[in-house]
PDB file of C-alpha atoms in Angstrom:
ATOM      1  CA  MET A   1     249.260  48.596  46.342  1.00  0.00           C
ATOM      2  CA  ALA A   2     246.919  49.479  43.449  1.00  0.00           C
ATOM      3  CA  THR A   3     243.312  48.432  43.551  1.00  0.00           C
ATOM      4  CA  ALA A   4     241.700  46.347  40.817  1.00  0.00           C
ATOM      5  CA  GLU A   5     239.971  49.447  39.436  1.00  0.00           C
ATOM      6  CA  GLU A   6     243.239  51.389  39.357  1.00  0.00           C
ATOM      7  CA  ILE A   7     245.008  48.544  37.539  1.00  0.00           C
ATOM      8  CA  GLU A   8     242.214  48.371  34.972  1.00  0.00           C
ATOM      9  CA  ARG A   9     242.345  52.165  34.432  1.00  0.00           C
ATOM     10  CA  ARG A  10     246.143  52.058  33.955  1.00  0.00           C
ATOM     11  CA  VAL A  11     245.899  49.192  31.429  1.00  0.00           C
ATOM     12  CA  GLU A  12     243.172  51.010  29.492  1.00  0.00           C
ATOM     13  CA  GLN A  13     245.261  54.183  29.498  1.00  0.00           C
ATOM     14  CA  ALA A  14     248.304  52.289  28.188  1.00  0.00           C
ATOM     15  CA  ASP A  15     246.185  50.504  25.587  1.00  0.00           C
ATOM     16  CA  THR A  16     244.647  53.807  24.437  1.00  0.00           C
ATOM     17  CA  ALA A  17     248.084  55.345  23.882  1.00  0.00           C
ATOM     18  CA  ARG A  18     249.287  52.208  22.104  1.00  0.00           C
ATOM     19  CA  SER A  19     246.163  52.032  19.933  1.00  0.00           C
ATOM     20  CA  ALA A  20     246.573  55.693  18.953  1.00  0.00           C
ATOM     21  CA  LYS A  21     250.182  55.062  17.901  1.00  0.00           C
ATOM     22  CA  ARG A  22     249.178  51.943  15.950  1.00  0.00           C
ATOM     23  CA  ALA A  23     246.331  53.762  14.184  1.00  0.00           C
ATOM     24  CA  ALA A  24     248.595  56.706  13.293  1.00  0.00           C
ATOM     25  CA  ALA A  25     251.293  54.376  11.943  1.00  0.00           C
ATOM     26  CA  ALA A  26     248.775  52.382   9.896  1.00  0.00           C
ATOM     27  CA  GLN A  27     247.262  55.577   8.455  1.00  0.00           C
ATOM     28  CA  GLN A  28     250.696  56.945   7.564  1.00  0.00           C
ATOM     29  CA  VAL A  29     251.774  53.692   5.890  1.00  0.00           C
ATOM     30  CA  GLY A  30     248.485  53.512   3.970  1.00  0.00           C
ATOM     31  CA  ALA A  31     248.801  57.102   2.727  1.00  0.00           C
ATOM     32  CA  LEU A  32     252.437  56.623   1.696  1.00  0.00           C
ATOM     33  CA  ALA A  33     251.639  53.358  -0.075  1.00  0.00           C
ATOM     34  CA  GLN A  34     248.832  55.032  -2.037  1.00  0.00           C
ATOM     35  CA  ARG A  35     251.151  57.891  -2.964  1.00  0.00           C
ATOM     36  CA  ARG A  36     253.857  55.430  -4.036  1.00  0.00           C
ATOM     37  CA  ALA A  37     251.387  53.496  -6.203  1.00  0.00           C
ATOM     38  CA  ALA A  38     250.302  56.703  -7.946  1.00  0.00           C
ATOM     39  CA  ILE A  39     253.907  57.762  -8.585  1.00  0.00           C
ATOM     40  CA  ALA A  40     254.824  54.260  -9.815  1.00  0.00           C
ATOM     41  CA  GLU A  41     251.909  54.413 -12.274  1.00  0.00           C
ATOM     42  CA  GLN A  42     253.083  57.822 -13.496  1.00  0.00           C
ATOM     43  CA  LEU A  43     256.624  56.507 -13.880  1.00  0.00           C
ATOM     44  CA  ALA A  44     255.394  53.500 -15.863  1.00  0.00           C
ATOM     45  CA  ASP A  45     253.451  55.845 -18.171  1.00  0.00           C
ATOM     46  CA  ILE A  46     256.517  58.033 -18.700  1.00  0.00           C
ATOM     47  CA  GLU A  47     258.717  55.015 -19.428  1.00  0.00           C
ATOM     48  CA  GLU A  48     256.144  53.761 -21.935  1.00  0.00           C
ATOM     49  CA  GLN A  49     256.147  57.177 -23.633  1.00  0.00           C
ATOM     50  CA  LEU A  50     259.952  57.167 -23.684  1.00  0.00           C
ATOM     51  CA  GLY A  51     259.917  53.746 -25.335  1.00  0.00           C
ATOM     52  CA  ALA A  52     257.443  54.911 -27.957  1.00  0.00           C
ATOM     53  CA  VAL A  53     259.530  57.989 -28.777  1.00  0.00           C
ATOM     54  CA  LEU A  54     262.713  55.922 -28.941  1.00  0.00           C
ATOM     55  CA  ALA A  55     261.054  53.467 -31.321  1.00  0.00           C
ATOM     56  CA  SER A  56     259.707  56.250 -33.522  1.00  0.00           C
ATOM     57  CA  VAL A  57     263.125  57.918 -33.939  1.00  0.00           C
ATOM     58  CA  SER A  58     265.127  54.738 -34.415  1.00  0.00           C
ATOM     59  CA  ASP A  59     265.205  55.298 -38.182  1.00  0.00           C
ATOM     60  CA  VAL A  60     266.985  58.673 -37.829  1.00  0.00           C
ATOM     61  CA  MET A  61     269.021  58.264 -34.641  1.00  0.00           C
ATOM     62  CA  ASP A  62     270.573  55.351 -32.785  1.00  0.00           C
ATOM     63  CA  ILE A  63     270.728  54.884 -29.023  1.00  0.00           C
ATOM     64  CA  ASP A  64     274.400  55.870 -28.672  1.00  0.00           C
ATOM     65  CA  GLU A  65     273.908  59.114 -30.572  1.00  0.00           C
ATOM     66  CA  LEU A  66     270.844  59.969 -28.519  1.00  0.00           C
ATOM     67  CA  ALA A  67     272.745  59.184 -25.318  1.00  0.00           C
ATOM     68  CA  THR A  68     275.490  61.581 -26.404  1.00  0.00           C
ATOM     69  CA  PHE A  69     273.018  64.390 -27.078  1.00  0.00           C
ATOM     70  CA  THR A  70     270.936  63.918 -23.904  1.00  0.00           C
ATOM     71  CA  ASP A  71     273.506  62.706 -21.333  1.00  0.00           C
ATOM     72  CA  VAL A  72     271.077  59.888 -20.574  1.00  0.00           C
ATOM     73  CA  PRO A  73     272.917  56.556 -20.235  1.00  0.00           C
ATOM     74  CA  ALA A  74     272.524  54.327 -23.282  1.00  0.00           C
ATOM     75  CA  ALA A  75     271.636  51.439 -20.964  1.00  0.00           C
ATOM     76  CA  ASP A  76     268.589  53.365 -19.703  1.00  0.00           C
ATOM     77  CA  LEU A  77     267.515  54.270 -23.233  1.00  0.00           C
ATOM     78  CA  THR A  78     267.888  50.656 -24.333  1.00  0.00           C
ATOM     79  CA  ARG A  79     265.909  49.416 -21.320  1.00  0.00           C
ATOM     80  CA  TRP A  80     263.033  51.802 -22.074  1.00  0.00           C
ATOM     81  CA  LEU A  81     263.050  50.842 -25.729  1.00  0.00           C
ATOM     82  CA  THR A  82     263.052  47.099 -25.120  1.00  0.00           C
ATOM     83  CA  ALA A  83     260.472  47.296 -22.314  1.00  0.00           C
ATOM     84  CA  ARG A  84     258.065  49.075 -24.621  1.00  0.00           C
ATOM     85  CA  LYS A  85     254.854  47.232 -25.372  1.00  0.00           C
ATOM     86  CA  PRO A  86     254.309  47.061 -29.108  1.00  0.00           C
ATOM     87  CA  ASN A  87     251.095  48.653 -30.308  1.00  0.00           C
ATOM     88  CA  ARG A  88     249.170  45.642 -31.543  1.00  0.00           C
ATOM     89  CA  GLY A  89     245.577  46.763 -31.400  1.00  0.00           C
ATOM     90  CA  LYS A  90     242.729  44.673 -30.084  1.00  0.00           C
ATOM     91  CA  ARG A  91     242.117  41.184 -31.417  1.00  0.00           C
ATOM     92  CA  LYS A  92     238.611  40.234 -32.367  1.00  0.00           C
ATOM     93  CA  ARG A  93     237.340  36.783 -31.548  1.00  0.00           C
ATOM     94  CA  PRO A  94     234.616  35.205 -33.647  1.00  0.00           C
ATOM     95  CA  ALA A  95     231.436  34.647 -31.703  1.00  0.00           C
ATOM     96  CA  ALA A  96     230.843  30.996 -30.852  1.00  0.00           C
ATOM     97  CA  SER A  97     227.543  29.718 -32.150  1.00  0.00           C
ATOM     98  CA  ALA A  98     225.510  26.720 -31.158  1.00  0.00           C
ATOM     99  CA  GLU A  99     225.497  25.516 -34.789  1.00  0.00           C
ATOM    100  CA  SER A 100     229.256  25.225 -35.052  1.00  0.00           C
ATOM    101  CA  ASP A 101     229.402  23.276 -31.800  1.00  0.00           C
ATOM    102  CA  THR A 102     226.794  20.729 -32.897  1.00  0.00           C
ATOM    103  CA  ASN A 103     228.249  20.203 -36.392  1.00  0.00           C
ATOM    104  CA  ARG A 104     231.674  19.221 -35.184  1.00  0.00           C
ATOM    105  CA  GLY A 105     230.985  15.696 -34.034  1.00  0.00           C
ATOM    106  CA  PRO A 106     232.735  13.864 -31.239  1.00  0.00           C
ATOM    107  CA  SER A 107     236.352  14.642 -30.597  1.00  0.00           C
ATOM    108  CA  THR A 108     238.888  11.881 -30.695  1.00  0.00           C
ATOM    109  CA  ALA A 109     241.765  11.677 -28.314  1.00  0.00           C
ATOM    110  CA  LYS A 110     245.186  11.029 -29.755  1.00  0.00           C
ATOM    111  CA  THR A 111     247.002   8.089 -28.346  1.00  0.00           C
ATOM    112  CA  PRO A 112     250.677   8.579 -27.696  1.00  0.00           C
ATOM    113  CA  THR A 113     252.990   6.861 -30.095  1.00  0.00           C
ATOM    114  CA  ALA A 114     255.225   4.179 -28.738  1.00  0.00           C
ATOM    115  CA  ARG A 115     258.798   5.299 -28.281  1.00  0.00           C
ATOM    116  CA  PRO A 116     261.707   2.961 -27.998  1.00  0.00           C
ATOM    117  CA  THR A 117     262.919   2.732 -24.471  1.00  0.00           C
ATOM    118  CA  SER A 118     266.372   4.052 -23.885  1.00  0.00           C
ATOM    119  CA  THR A 119     269.074   1.662 -22.826  1.00  0.00           C
ATOM    120  CA  ARG A 120     271.034   2.355 -19.708  1.00  0.00           C
ATOM    121  CA  THR A 121     274.607   3.309 -20.199  1.00  0.00           C
ATOM    122  CA  GLU A 122     277.314   2.685 -17.697  1.00  0.00           C
ATOM    123  CA  PRO A 123     278.877   5.720 -16.081  1.00  0.00           C
ATOM    124  CA  ALA A 124     282.290   6.694 -17.376  1.00  0.00           C
ATOM    125  CA  PRO A 125     285.127   5.294 -15.301  1.00  0.00           C
ATOM    126  CA  THR A 126     286.940   7.680 -13.000  1.00  0.00           C
ATOM    127  CA  ARG A 127     290.407   8.676 -14.133  1.00  0.00           C
ATOM    128  CA  THR A 128     293.197   8.026 -11.724  1.00  0.00           C
ATOM    129  CA  ASP A 129     296.151   8.442 -14.095  1.00  0.00           C
ATOM    130  CA  SER A 130     297.575  11.580 -15.691  1.00  0.00           C
ATOM    131  CA  ALA A 131     295.684  13.693 -18.222  1.00  0.00           C
ATOM    132  CA  GLN A 132     298.053  12.532 -20.989  1.00  0.00           C
ATOM    133  CA  THR A 133     296.520   9.056 -21.228  1.00  0.00           C
ATOM    134  CA  PRO A 134     293.344   8.987 -23.347  1.00  0.00           C
ATOM    135  CA  LEU A 135     290.245   7.683 -21.616  1.00  0.00           C
ATOM    136  CA  ARG A 136     288.323   4.832 -23.243  1.00  0.00           C
ATOM    137  CA  VAL A 137     284.579   4.983 -22.878  1.00  0.00           C
ATOM    138  CA  PRO A 138     282.389   2.147 -24.191  1.00  0.00           C
ATOM    139  CA  ALA A 139     279.963   3.323 -26.858  1.00  0.00           C
ATOM    140  CA  GLU A 140     276.669   1.743 -27.807  1.00  0.00           C
ATOM    141  CA  VAL A 141     275.988   1.141 -31.471  1.00  0.00           C
ATOM    142  CA  ALA A 142     272.372   1.211 -32.546  1.00  0.00           C
TER     143      ALA A 142
END
């Protein structure tokens, strides 16, 4: 039978091997995830460039014609074109000043307007006869 010291040594040895495997796996996953993120960013940039080019040539060539020339599926070309972010430029916001805030006065809350309450309607009766017989449904007249 193993002594207490031997059992402790064996557990530590097993834990060391397990910890080394866990650390290696975590490092490999981390490196691959970083690589994937970089490639995904590159792919997004390329797709954005494709969309910009497609938009710029739309006046001289349509998607189907371009697909014929390039052997790139029209669905892919359309997806890149529609996913393109339009070049809008940066919006400028006016700087808020203390003067404009003090000159406004108190704000007033709008009260909701009263709406007429809807009347309950009875559910339509279930048909038990053939489809040839017209169904009569009561209608409300306002």
